[in-house]
Coordinates of C-alpha atoms in Angstrom, one line a residue:
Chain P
X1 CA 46.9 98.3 120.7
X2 CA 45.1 98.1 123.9
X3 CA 46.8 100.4 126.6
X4 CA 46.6 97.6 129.5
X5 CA 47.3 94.5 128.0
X6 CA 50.9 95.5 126.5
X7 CA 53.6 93.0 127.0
X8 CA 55.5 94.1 129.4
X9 CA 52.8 92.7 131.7
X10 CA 54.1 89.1 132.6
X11 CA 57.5 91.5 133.7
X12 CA 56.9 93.2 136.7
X13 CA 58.2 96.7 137.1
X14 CA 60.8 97.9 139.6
X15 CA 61.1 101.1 141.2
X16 CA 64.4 102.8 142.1
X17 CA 65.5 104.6 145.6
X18 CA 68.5 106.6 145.3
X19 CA 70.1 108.1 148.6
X20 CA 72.7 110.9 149.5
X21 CA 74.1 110.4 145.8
X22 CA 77.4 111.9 145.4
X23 CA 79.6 111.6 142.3
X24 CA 82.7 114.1 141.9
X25 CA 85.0 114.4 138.8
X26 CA 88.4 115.3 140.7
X27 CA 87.9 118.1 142.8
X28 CA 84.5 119.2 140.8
X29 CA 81.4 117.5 142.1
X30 CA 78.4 117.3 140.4
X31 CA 76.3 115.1 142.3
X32 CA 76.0 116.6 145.8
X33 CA 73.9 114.1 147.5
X34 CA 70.7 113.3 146.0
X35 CA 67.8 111.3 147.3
X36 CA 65.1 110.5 144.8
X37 CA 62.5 107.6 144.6
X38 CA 60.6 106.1 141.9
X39 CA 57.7 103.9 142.4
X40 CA 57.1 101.1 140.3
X41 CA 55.2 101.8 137.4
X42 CA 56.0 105.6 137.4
X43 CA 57.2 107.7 135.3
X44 CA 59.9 110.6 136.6
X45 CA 61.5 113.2 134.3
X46 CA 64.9 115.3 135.5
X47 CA 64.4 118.4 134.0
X48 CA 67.3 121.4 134.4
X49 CA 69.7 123.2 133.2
X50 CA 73.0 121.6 131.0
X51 CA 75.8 120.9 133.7
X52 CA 73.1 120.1 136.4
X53 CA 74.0 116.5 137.0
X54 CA 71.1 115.0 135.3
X55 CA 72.7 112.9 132.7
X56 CA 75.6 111.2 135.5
X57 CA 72.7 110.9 138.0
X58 CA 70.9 108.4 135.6
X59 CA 74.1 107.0 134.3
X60 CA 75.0 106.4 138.2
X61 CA 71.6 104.2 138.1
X62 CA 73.0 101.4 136.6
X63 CA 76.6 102.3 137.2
X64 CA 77.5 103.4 134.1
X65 CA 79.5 106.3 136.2
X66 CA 80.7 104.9 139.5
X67 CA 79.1 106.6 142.7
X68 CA 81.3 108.3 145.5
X69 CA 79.0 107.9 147.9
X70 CA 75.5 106.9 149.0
X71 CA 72.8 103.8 147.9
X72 CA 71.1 103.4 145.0
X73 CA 69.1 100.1 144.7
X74 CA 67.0 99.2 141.6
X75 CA 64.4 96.8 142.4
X76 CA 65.8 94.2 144.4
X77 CA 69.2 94.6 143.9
X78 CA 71.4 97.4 145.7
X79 CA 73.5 98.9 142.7
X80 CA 76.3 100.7 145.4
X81 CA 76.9 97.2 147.0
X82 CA 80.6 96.4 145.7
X83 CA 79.4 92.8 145.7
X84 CA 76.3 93.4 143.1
X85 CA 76.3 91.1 140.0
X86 CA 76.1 94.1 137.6
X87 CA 75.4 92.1 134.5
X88 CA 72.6 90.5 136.5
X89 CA 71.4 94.0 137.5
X90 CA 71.7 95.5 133.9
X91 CA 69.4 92.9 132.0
X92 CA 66.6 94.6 133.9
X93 CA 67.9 98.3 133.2
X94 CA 67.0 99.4 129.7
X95 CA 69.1 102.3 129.0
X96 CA 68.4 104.6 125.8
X97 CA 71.3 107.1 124.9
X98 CA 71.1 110.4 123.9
X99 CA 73.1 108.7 120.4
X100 CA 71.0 106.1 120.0
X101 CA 74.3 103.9 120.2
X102 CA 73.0 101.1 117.8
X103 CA 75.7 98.5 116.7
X104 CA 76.5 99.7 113.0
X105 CA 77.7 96.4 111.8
X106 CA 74.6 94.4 113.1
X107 CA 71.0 94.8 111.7
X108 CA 68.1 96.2 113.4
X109 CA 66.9 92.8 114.0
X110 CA 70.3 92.0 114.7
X111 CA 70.8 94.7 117.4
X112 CA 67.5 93.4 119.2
X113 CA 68.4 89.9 119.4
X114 CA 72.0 89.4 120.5
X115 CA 72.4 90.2 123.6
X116 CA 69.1 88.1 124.5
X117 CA 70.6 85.4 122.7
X118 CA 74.4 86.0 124.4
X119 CA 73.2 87.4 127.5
X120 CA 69.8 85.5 128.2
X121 CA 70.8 82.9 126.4
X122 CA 67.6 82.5 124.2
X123 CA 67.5 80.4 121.4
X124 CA 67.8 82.6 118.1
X125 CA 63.9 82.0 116.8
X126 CA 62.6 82.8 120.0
X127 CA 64.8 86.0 120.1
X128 CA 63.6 87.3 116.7
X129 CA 60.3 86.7 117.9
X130 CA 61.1 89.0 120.7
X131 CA 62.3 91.3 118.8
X132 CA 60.0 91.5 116.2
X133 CA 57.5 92.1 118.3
X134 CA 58.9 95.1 120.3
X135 CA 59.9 96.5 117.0
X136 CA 56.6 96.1 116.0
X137 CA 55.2 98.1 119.4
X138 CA 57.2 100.9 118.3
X139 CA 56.7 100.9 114.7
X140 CA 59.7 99.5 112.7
X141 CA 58.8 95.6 112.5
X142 CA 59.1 96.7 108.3
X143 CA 62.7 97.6 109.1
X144 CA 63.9 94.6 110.7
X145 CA 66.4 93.5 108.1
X146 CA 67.8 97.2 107.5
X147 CA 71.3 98.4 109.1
X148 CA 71.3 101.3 111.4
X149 CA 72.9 103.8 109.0
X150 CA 69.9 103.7 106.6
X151 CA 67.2 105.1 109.3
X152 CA 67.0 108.3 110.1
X153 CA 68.0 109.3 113.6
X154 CA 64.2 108.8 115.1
X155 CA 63.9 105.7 113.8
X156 CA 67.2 104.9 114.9
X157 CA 66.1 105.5 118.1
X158 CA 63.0 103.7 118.4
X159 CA 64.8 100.9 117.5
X160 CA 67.7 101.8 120.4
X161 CA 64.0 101.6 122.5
X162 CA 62.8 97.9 120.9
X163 CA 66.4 96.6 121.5
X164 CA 66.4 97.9 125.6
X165 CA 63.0 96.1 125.6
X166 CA 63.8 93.0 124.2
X167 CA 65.4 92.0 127.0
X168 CA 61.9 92.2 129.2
X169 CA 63.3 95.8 131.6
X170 CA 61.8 96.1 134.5
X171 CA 62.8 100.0 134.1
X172 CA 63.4 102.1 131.3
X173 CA 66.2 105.1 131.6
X174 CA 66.1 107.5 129.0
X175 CA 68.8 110.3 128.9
X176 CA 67.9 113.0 126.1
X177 CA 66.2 110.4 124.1
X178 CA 65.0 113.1 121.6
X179 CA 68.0 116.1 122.1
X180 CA 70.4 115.0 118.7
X181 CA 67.2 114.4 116.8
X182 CA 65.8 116.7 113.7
X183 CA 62.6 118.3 114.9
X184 CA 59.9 116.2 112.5
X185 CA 60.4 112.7 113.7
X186 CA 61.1 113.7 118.1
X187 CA 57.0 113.4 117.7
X188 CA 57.5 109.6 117.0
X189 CA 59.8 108.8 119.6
X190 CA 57.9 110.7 122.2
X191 CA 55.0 109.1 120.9
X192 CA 56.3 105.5 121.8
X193 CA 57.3 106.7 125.2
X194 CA 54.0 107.9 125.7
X195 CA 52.2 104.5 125.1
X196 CA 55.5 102.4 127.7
X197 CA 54.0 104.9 130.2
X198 CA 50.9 103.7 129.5
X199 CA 51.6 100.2 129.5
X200 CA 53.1 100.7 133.2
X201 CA 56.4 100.7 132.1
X202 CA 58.9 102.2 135.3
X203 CA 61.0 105.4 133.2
X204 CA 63.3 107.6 134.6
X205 CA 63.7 110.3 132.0
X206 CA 66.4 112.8 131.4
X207 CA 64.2 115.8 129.2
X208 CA 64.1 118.9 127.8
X209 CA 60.4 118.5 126.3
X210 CA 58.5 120.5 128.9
X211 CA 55.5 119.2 127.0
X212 CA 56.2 115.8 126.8
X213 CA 57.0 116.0 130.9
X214 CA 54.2 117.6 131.8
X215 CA 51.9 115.2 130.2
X216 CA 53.1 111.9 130.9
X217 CA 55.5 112.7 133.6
X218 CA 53.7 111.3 137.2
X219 CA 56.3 113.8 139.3
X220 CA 59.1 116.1 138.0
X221 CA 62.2 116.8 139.3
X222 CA 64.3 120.0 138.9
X223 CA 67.9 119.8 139.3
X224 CA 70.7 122.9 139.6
X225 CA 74.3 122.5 140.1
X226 CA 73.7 118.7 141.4
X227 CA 71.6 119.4 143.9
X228 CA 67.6 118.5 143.8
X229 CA 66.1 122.4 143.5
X230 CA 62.3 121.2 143.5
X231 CA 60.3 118.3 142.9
X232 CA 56.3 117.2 142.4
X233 CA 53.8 116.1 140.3
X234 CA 54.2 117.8 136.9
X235 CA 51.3 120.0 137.0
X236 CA 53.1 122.0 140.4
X237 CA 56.7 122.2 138.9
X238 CA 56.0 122.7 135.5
X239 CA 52.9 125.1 135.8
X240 CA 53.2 126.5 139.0
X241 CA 57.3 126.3 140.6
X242 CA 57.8 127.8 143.8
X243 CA 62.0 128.0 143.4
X244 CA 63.0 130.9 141.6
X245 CA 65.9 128.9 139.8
X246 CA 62.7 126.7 138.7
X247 CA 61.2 129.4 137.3
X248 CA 64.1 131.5 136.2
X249 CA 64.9 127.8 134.0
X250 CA 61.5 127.6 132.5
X251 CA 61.0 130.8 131.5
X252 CA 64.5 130.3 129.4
X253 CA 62.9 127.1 128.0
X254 CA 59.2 127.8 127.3
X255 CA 60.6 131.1 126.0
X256 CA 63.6 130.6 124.0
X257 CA 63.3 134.3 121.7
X258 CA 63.1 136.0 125.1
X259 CA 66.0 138.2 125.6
X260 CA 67.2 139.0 129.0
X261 CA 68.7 142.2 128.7
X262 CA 69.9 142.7 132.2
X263 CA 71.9 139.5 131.9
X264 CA 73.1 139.7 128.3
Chain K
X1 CA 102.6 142.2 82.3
X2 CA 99.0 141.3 84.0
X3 CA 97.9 137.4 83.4
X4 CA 94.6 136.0 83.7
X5 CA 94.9 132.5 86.2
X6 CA 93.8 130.8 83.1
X7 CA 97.3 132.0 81.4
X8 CA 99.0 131.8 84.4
X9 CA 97.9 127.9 84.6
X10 CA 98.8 127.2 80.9
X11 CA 102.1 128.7 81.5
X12 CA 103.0 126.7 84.2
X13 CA 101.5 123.6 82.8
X14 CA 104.1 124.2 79.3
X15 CA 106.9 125.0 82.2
X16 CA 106.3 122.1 83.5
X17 CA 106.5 119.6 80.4
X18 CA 109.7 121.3 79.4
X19 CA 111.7 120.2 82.5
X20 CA 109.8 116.7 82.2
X21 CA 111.2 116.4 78.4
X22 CA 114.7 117.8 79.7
X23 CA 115.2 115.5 82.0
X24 CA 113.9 112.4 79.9
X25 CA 116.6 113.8 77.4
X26 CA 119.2 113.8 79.5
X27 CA 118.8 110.1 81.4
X28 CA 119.1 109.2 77.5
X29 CA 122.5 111.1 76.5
X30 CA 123.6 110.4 80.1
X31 CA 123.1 106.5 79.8
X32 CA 126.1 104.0 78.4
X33 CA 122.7 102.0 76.9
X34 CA 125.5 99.3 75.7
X35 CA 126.4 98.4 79.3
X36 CA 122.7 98.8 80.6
X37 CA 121.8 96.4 77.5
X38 CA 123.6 93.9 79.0
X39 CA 124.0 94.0 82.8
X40 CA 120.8 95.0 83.6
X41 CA 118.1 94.6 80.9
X42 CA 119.7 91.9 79.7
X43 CA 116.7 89.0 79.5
X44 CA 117.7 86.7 77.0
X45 CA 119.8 84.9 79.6
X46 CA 116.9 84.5 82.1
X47 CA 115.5 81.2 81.2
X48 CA 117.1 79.3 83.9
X49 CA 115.4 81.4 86.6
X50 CA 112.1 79.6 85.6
X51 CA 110.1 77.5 86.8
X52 CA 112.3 78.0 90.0
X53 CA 111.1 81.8 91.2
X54 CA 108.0 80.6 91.1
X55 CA 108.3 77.0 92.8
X56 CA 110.9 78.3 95.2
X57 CA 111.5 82.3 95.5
X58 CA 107.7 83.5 95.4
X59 CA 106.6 80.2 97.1
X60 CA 109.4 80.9 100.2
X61 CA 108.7 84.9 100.3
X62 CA 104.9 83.9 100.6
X63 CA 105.3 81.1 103.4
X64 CA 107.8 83.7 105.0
X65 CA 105.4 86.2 104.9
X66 CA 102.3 84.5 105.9
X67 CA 104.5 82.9 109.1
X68 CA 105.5 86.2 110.8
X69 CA 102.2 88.1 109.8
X70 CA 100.4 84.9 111.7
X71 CA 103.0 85.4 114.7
X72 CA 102.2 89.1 114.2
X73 CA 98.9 89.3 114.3
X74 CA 98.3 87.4 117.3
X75 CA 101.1 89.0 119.3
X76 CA 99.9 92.7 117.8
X77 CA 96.1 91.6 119.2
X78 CA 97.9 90.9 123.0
X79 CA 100.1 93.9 122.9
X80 CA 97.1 96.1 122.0
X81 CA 94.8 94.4 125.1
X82 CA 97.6 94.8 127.4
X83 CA 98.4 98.3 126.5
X84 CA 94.9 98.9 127.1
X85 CA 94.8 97.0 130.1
X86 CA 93.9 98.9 133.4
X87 CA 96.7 97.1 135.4
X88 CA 99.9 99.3 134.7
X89 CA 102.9 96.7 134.6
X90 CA 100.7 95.0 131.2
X91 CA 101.0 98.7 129.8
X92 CA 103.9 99.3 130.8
X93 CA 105.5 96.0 129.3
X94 CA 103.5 96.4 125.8
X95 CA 105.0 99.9 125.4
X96 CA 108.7 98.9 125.9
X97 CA 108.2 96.1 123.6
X98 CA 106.6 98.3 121.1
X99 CA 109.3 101.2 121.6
X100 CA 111.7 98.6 121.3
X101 CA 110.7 96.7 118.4
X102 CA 109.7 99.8 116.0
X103 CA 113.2 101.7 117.1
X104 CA 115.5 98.7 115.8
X105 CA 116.3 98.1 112.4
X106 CA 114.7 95.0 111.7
X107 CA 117.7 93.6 110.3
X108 CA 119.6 93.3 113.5
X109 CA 116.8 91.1 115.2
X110 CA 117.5 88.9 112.0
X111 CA 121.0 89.0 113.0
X112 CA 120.2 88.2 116.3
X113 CA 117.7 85.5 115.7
X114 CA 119.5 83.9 113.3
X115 CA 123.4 84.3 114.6
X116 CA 122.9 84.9 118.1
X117 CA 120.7 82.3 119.3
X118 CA 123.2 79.4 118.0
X119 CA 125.7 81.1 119.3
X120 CA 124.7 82.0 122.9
X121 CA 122.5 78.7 123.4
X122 CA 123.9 76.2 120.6
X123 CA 120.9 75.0 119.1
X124 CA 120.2 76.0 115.3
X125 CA 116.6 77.1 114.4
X126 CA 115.2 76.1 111.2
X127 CA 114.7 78.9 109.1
X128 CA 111.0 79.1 109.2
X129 CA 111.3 79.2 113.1
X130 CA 114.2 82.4 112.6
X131 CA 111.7 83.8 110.4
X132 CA 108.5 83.5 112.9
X133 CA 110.0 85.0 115.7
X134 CA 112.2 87.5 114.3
X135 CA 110.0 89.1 111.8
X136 CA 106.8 87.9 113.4
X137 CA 107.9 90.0 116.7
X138 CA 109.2 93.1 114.6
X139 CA 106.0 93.1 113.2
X140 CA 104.0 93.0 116.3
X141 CA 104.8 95.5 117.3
X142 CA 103.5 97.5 114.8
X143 CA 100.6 95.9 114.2
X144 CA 99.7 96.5 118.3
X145 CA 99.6 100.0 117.5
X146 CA 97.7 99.5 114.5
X147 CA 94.8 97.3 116.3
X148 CA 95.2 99.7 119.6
X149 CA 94.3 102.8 117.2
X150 CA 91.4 100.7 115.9
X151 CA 90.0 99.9 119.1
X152 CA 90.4 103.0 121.0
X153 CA 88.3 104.3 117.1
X154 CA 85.3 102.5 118.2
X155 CA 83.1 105.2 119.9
X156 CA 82.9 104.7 124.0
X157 CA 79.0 104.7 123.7
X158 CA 79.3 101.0 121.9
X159 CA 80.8 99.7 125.0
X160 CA 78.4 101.6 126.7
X161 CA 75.3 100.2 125.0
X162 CA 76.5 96.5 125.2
X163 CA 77.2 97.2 129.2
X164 CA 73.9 98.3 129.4
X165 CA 72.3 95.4 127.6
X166 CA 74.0 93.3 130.3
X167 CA 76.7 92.0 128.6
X168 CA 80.1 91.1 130.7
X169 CA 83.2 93.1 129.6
X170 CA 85.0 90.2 127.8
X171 CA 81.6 89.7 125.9
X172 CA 81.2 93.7 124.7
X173 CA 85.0 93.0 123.2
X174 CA 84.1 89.8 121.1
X175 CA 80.7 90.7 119.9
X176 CA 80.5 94.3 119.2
X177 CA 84.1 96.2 119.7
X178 CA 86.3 94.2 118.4
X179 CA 84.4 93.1 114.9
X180 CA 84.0 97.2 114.4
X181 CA 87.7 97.8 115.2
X182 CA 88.6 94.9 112.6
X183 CA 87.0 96.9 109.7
X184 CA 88.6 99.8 110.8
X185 CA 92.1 98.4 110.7
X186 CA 91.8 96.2 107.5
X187 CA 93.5 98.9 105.0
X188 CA 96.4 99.0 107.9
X189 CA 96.3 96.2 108.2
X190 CA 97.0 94.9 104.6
X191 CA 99.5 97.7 104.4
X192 CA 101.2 95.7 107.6
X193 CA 101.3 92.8 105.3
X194 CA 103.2 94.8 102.1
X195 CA 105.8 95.4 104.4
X196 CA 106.5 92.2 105.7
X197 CA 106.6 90.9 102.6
X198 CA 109.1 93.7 101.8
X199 CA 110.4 92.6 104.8
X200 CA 110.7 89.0 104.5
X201 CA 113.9 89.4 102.3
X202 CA 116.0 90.7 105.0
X203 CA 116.2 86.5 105.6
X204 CA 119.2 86.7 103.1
X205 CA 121.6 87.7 106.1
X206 CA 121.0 84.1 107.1
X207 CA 123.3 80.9 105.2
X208 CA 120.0 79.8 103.4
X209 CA 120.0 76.4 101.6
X210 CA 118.8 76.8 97.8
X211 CA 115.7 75.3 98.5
X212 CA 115.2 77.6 101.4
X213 CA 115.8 81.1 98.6
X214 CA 112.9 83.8 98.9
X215 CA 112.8 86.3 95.7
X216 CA 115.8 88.2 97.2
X217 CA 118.1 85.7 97.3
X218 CA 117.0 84.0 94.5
X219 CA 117.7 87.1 92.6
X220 CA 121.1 87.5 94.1
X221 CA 122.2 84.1 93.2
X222 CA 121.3 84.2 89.9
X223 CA 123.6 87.2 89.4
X224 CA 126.9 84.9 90.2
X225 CA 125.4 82.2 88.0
X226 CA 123.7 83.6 85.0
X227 CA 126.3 86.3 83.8
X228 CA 123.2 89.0 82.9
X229 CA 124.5 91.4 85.4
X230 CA 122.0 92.5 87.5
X231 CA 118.9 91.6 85.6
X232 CA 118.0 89.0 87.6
X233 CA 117.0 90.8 91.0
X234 CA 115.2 93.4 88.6
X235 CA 113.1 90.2 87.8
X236 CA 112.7 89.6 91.3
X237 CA 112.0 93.1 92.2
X238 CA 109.1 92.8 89.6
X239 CA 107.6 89.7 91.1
X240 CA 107.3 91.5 94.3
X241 CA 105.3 93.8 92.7
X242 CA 103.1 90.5 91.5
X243 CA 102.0 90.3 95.4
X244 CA 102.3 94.3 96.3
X245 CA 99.7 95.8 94.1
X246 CA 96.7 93.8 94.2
X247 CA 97.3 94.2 98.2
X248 CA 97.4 98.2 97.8
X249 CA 94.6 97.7 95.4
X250 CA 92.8 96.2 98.2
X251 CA 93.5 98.2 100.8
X252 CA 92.3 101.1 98.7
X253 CA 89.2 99.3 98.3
X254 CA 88.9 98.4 102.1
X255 CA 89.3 101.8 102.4
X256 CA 86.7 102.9 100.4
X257 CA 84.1 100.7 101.5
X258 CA 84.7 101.5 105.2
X259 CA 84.3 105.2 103.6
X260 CA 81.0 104.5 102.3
X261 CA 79.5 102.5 105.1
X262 CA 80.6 105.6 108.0
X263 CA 77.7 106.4 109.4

C-alpha cells in the first residue's frame, strides 16, 4: 500500500492541547499539572517509569478518568468542558487498551461494525465494508468471521486497532498496545502502527519500546511521578537526555541484565 | 505394621463397603416391609391419579412456575440496575428488599399474599395473581443478586471499550454488558428456576379449587381419597423430578460451555 494515499485521508486529523492537568486518587495525585500538545498528524509517545501517570494522562484524554483540574481539548471540542457531548467527542478518539478489550461474544467482523452501525448509524453493508477494509490495512481481512478467543493476543490486537479505526478517528491513543503481548507477534502490531504514522494518522502513545519511539515517534515525552521530566524530538530524549531521571530510566530499560549494585 | 498407600487404599476401600452393606442390612431387618407394601409403595391403587397429574398437577406447577420466574426475572433485572445505580436511595431500596425477601421464609409471604391481602383490603386475588406476586417477589430477590454478580463479572475494560467507541452508557449495557452477563448467569439462573418450581408447592397453604391443584396438592388429596397411604405424593415427588433433572442437566451443560468458551 502506498504510504500517502491510505484512507484515513478524506478524515482530517486532530491535534490535542492538554493544560495544567491534574488528576488525584484521594489524597495521592498522580497528575500534577501537565501541559502537552500534539499537532495534528503527529505522533507523541509517553515514555517513563510504571506509576508515572502515563496511562491516567491518556485515559484523562478522552475522559475515561475524570480530570481535577485544567483543559484538555481534542480537536475542536474542549474535553474538561462539563457541557461536552462525550459520545460526540469519543467517535473521533480511537482508544487501544493495553488488553485489547475485544467483545468476546461478537466476531471480529462483528466487533468492527457495531458501534458504526449503533453509534454512526451506518447501514450494516456499508459497515462491513468499513470494516473489512481496515482489517484488511492491518492484516486480518482472512479473520473476519473468527471470534476473539481464537487469535492470539497480537492479532487480537490489531483487530482492537481495525475496530478504533472503523469509526474514521481523527486520533489514535494507544496505552501499552504491545505490554501483555508474547514477544514474536509485538513486531506485527508495531508494524501497523508504523504504517498509521505514515498515513498521517494523529497517535498519542503510551510505550515501553524505546525502539519503536525513537523511530516513529516525531517528539517524546518523559514522565516521573506525574510530572513532565523532559520532552523533544526522539533523537534528543532517547539518544541524548539531559535529566538524570531520563537517563537513570533508560539505562534500566535499554539495559535490563544491568545490575545496580549500589541500589540493590 | 508398615503399609504401602496402595494397601492402605484397598483397606479403606473394603472398610468402606462393609459399613455400606451394614447399613443396607439393617434398613432391611429394620423395615415392617408389610406396612411400607401398602402405605407407601402401594401402586396398584394409583390409577385414578391419571390422566389428572398430568392435565392438572404438572400443568398448574408449570404455569405457577413459569408466572413468578417471569415476575422474577424482570424484578431481579431492576433490583440489580438499581443496586448498581450511582444514586444511593435506588441502592439503598434494592438491598432492603433483597435483605428482606431472602431472610423470610417464603411461606409466610404466601400467607400474607394469600390470607392477608383479603383480609386487610377485602378483595380476593385469583390464585395465579397470589402466586405472581408472592413467589415472583421472593424470587426476585434472589435472582437480583444472581444478575448483579453477573454484571459486576463482566470485566470493567468492556465498558470501557464500548465508551470509547462512542457509545452512550444505556447503549454499552444493551449491546455488549448485559448479553455477556446473561451467559454468565444462565447455570444460576436455571438453578433459580429448580427452586421455584420446588417452590411453587408452598401454594397448598392457600384453599385451592381442584382444578387449581399443583403436584403437591394433588398428591396430598389423593392420600384422603385413594386409601394407598402415602404413595401418592411419592408419585408426585417423582414427577418433580420429571422437570428437575433435565434443568440440572442443563445447567451443567450451560456450565460447561461457558467453561469452554472463557477466554
Amino acid at each position: 500500500m502506498n504510504n500517502s494515499t491510505g484512507s484515513t485521508s478524506t478524515v482530517q486529523a486532530a491535534g490535542v492541547n492538554i493544560k495544567d492537568l491534574r488528576k488525584s486518587y484521594g489524597s495521592n495525585e498522580v497528575l500534577k499539572g501537565i501541559s502537552l500538545t500534539v499537532e495534528p498528524g503527529q505522533v507523541v509517545c509517553l515514555i517513563g517509569p510504571s506509576g508515572s501517570g502515563k496511562s491516567t494522562l491518556l485515559r484523562c484524554v478522552n475522559l475515561l478518568e475524570q480530570p481535577n483540574g485544567g483543559t484538555i481539548n481534542v480537536g475542536e471540542f474542549e474535553a474538561t468542558d462539563p457541557d461536552v457531548d462525550l459520545n460526540r467527542m469519543r467517535r473521533n478518539v480511537g482508544m487501544v487498551f493495553q488488553h485489547f478489550n475485544l467483545f468476546p461474544h461478537l466476531s471480529v467482523l462483528d466487533n468492527c461494525t457495531i458501534s458504526q452501525i449503533k453509534v454512526l448509524k451506518r447501514s450494516k453493508s456499508e459497515a462491513a465494508e468499513v470494516a473489512r477494509h481496515n482489517l484488511e490495512r492491518v492484516g486480518l481481512g482472512h479473520l473476519a468471521d473468527r471470534f476473539p478467543d481464537q487469535l492470539s493476543g497480537g492479532q487480537q490486537q490489531r483487530v482492537a486497532i481495525a475496530r478504533a479505526l472503523s469509526m474514521d478517528p481523527q486520533l489514535m491513543l494507544f496505552d501499552e498496545p504491545t505490554s501483555a503481548l508474547d514477544p514474536e507477534t509485538v513486531g506485527d502490531v508495531l508494524a501497523v502502527m508504523r504504517k498509521l504514522a505514515h498515513e498521517g494518522m494523529t497517535m498519542l502513545v503510551v510505550t515501553h519500546e524505546m525502539g519503536f519511539a525513537r523511530e516513529v515517534a516525531d517528539r517524546v515525552v518523559f514522565m516521573d511521578a506525574g510530572v513532565v521530566v523532559e520532552e523533544g524530538p526522539a533523537e534528543n530524549v532517547i539518544s541524548a537526555p539531559t535529566q538524570p531521571r531520563t537517563k537513570e530510566f533508560l539505562r534500566r530499560v535499554l539495559d535490563p541484565t544491568h545490575i545496580d549494585v549500589v541500589e540493590d | 505394621m508398615a503399609m504401602t498407600a496402595r494397601q492402605r487404599a484397598k483397606v479403606s476401600l473394603y472398610v468402606q463397603a462393609g459399613i455400606f452393606v451394614v447399613a443396607v442390612a439393617a434398613v432391611i431387618l429394620a423395615v415392617d416391609w408389610k406396612t411400607i407394601g401398602t402405605s407407601v409403595f402401594n401402586f396398584s391403587k394409583i390409577g385414578p391419579m391419571f390422566p389428572d397429574i398430568f392435565l392438572v398437577g404438572l400443568k398448574n406447577t408449570l404455569i405457577y412456575t413459569a408466572l413468578a420466574f417471569v415476575v422474577g426475572l424482570s424484578g431481579g433485572l431492576l433490583l440489580a440496575l438499581m443496586k448498581l445505580s450511582s444514586f444511593p436511595l435506588y441502592r439503598w431500596l434494592a438491598t432492603g428488599y433483597i435483605e428482606f425477601f431472602r431472610g423470610v421464609p417464603a411461606l409466610l409471604v404466601f400467607i400474607a399474599f394469600g390470607y392477608g391481602v383479603p383480609l386487610a383490603f377485602g378483595v380476593q386475588w385469583d390464585v395465579n395473581i397470589v402466586v405472581m406476586v408472592s413467589l415472583g417477589m421472593v424470587a426476585s430477590a434472589y435472582i437480583a443478586e444472581t444478575l448483579r454478580a453477573g454484571l459486576q463479572a463482566v470485566p470493567k475494560g468492556q465498558m470501557e471499550a464500548a465508551r470509547s467507541l462512542g457509545m452512550p452508557h444505556w447503549r454499552a449495557m444493551i449491546s455488549i454488558v448485559i448479553p455477556q452477563a446473561f451467559k454468565i448467569v444462565l447455570p444460576p439462573l436455571t438453578n433459580e428456576i429448580i427452586l421455584l418450581t420446588k417452590d411453587s408447592s408452598l401454594i397448598y397453604v392457600l384453599g385451592l379449587t381442584a382444578s387449581q391443584y399443583e403436584l403437591t396438592k394433588f398428591g396430598r388429596d389423593g392420600i384422603s381419597s385413594l386409601g394407598a397411604g402415602l404413595t401418592p405424593l411419592l408419585v408426585a415427588g417423582a414427577f418433580y423430578l420429571v422437570i428437575t433433572i433435565p434443568l440440572s442437566l442443563l445447567a451443567r451443560k450451560f456450565e460447561s460451555r461457558s467453561a469452554r468458551t472463557k477466554r
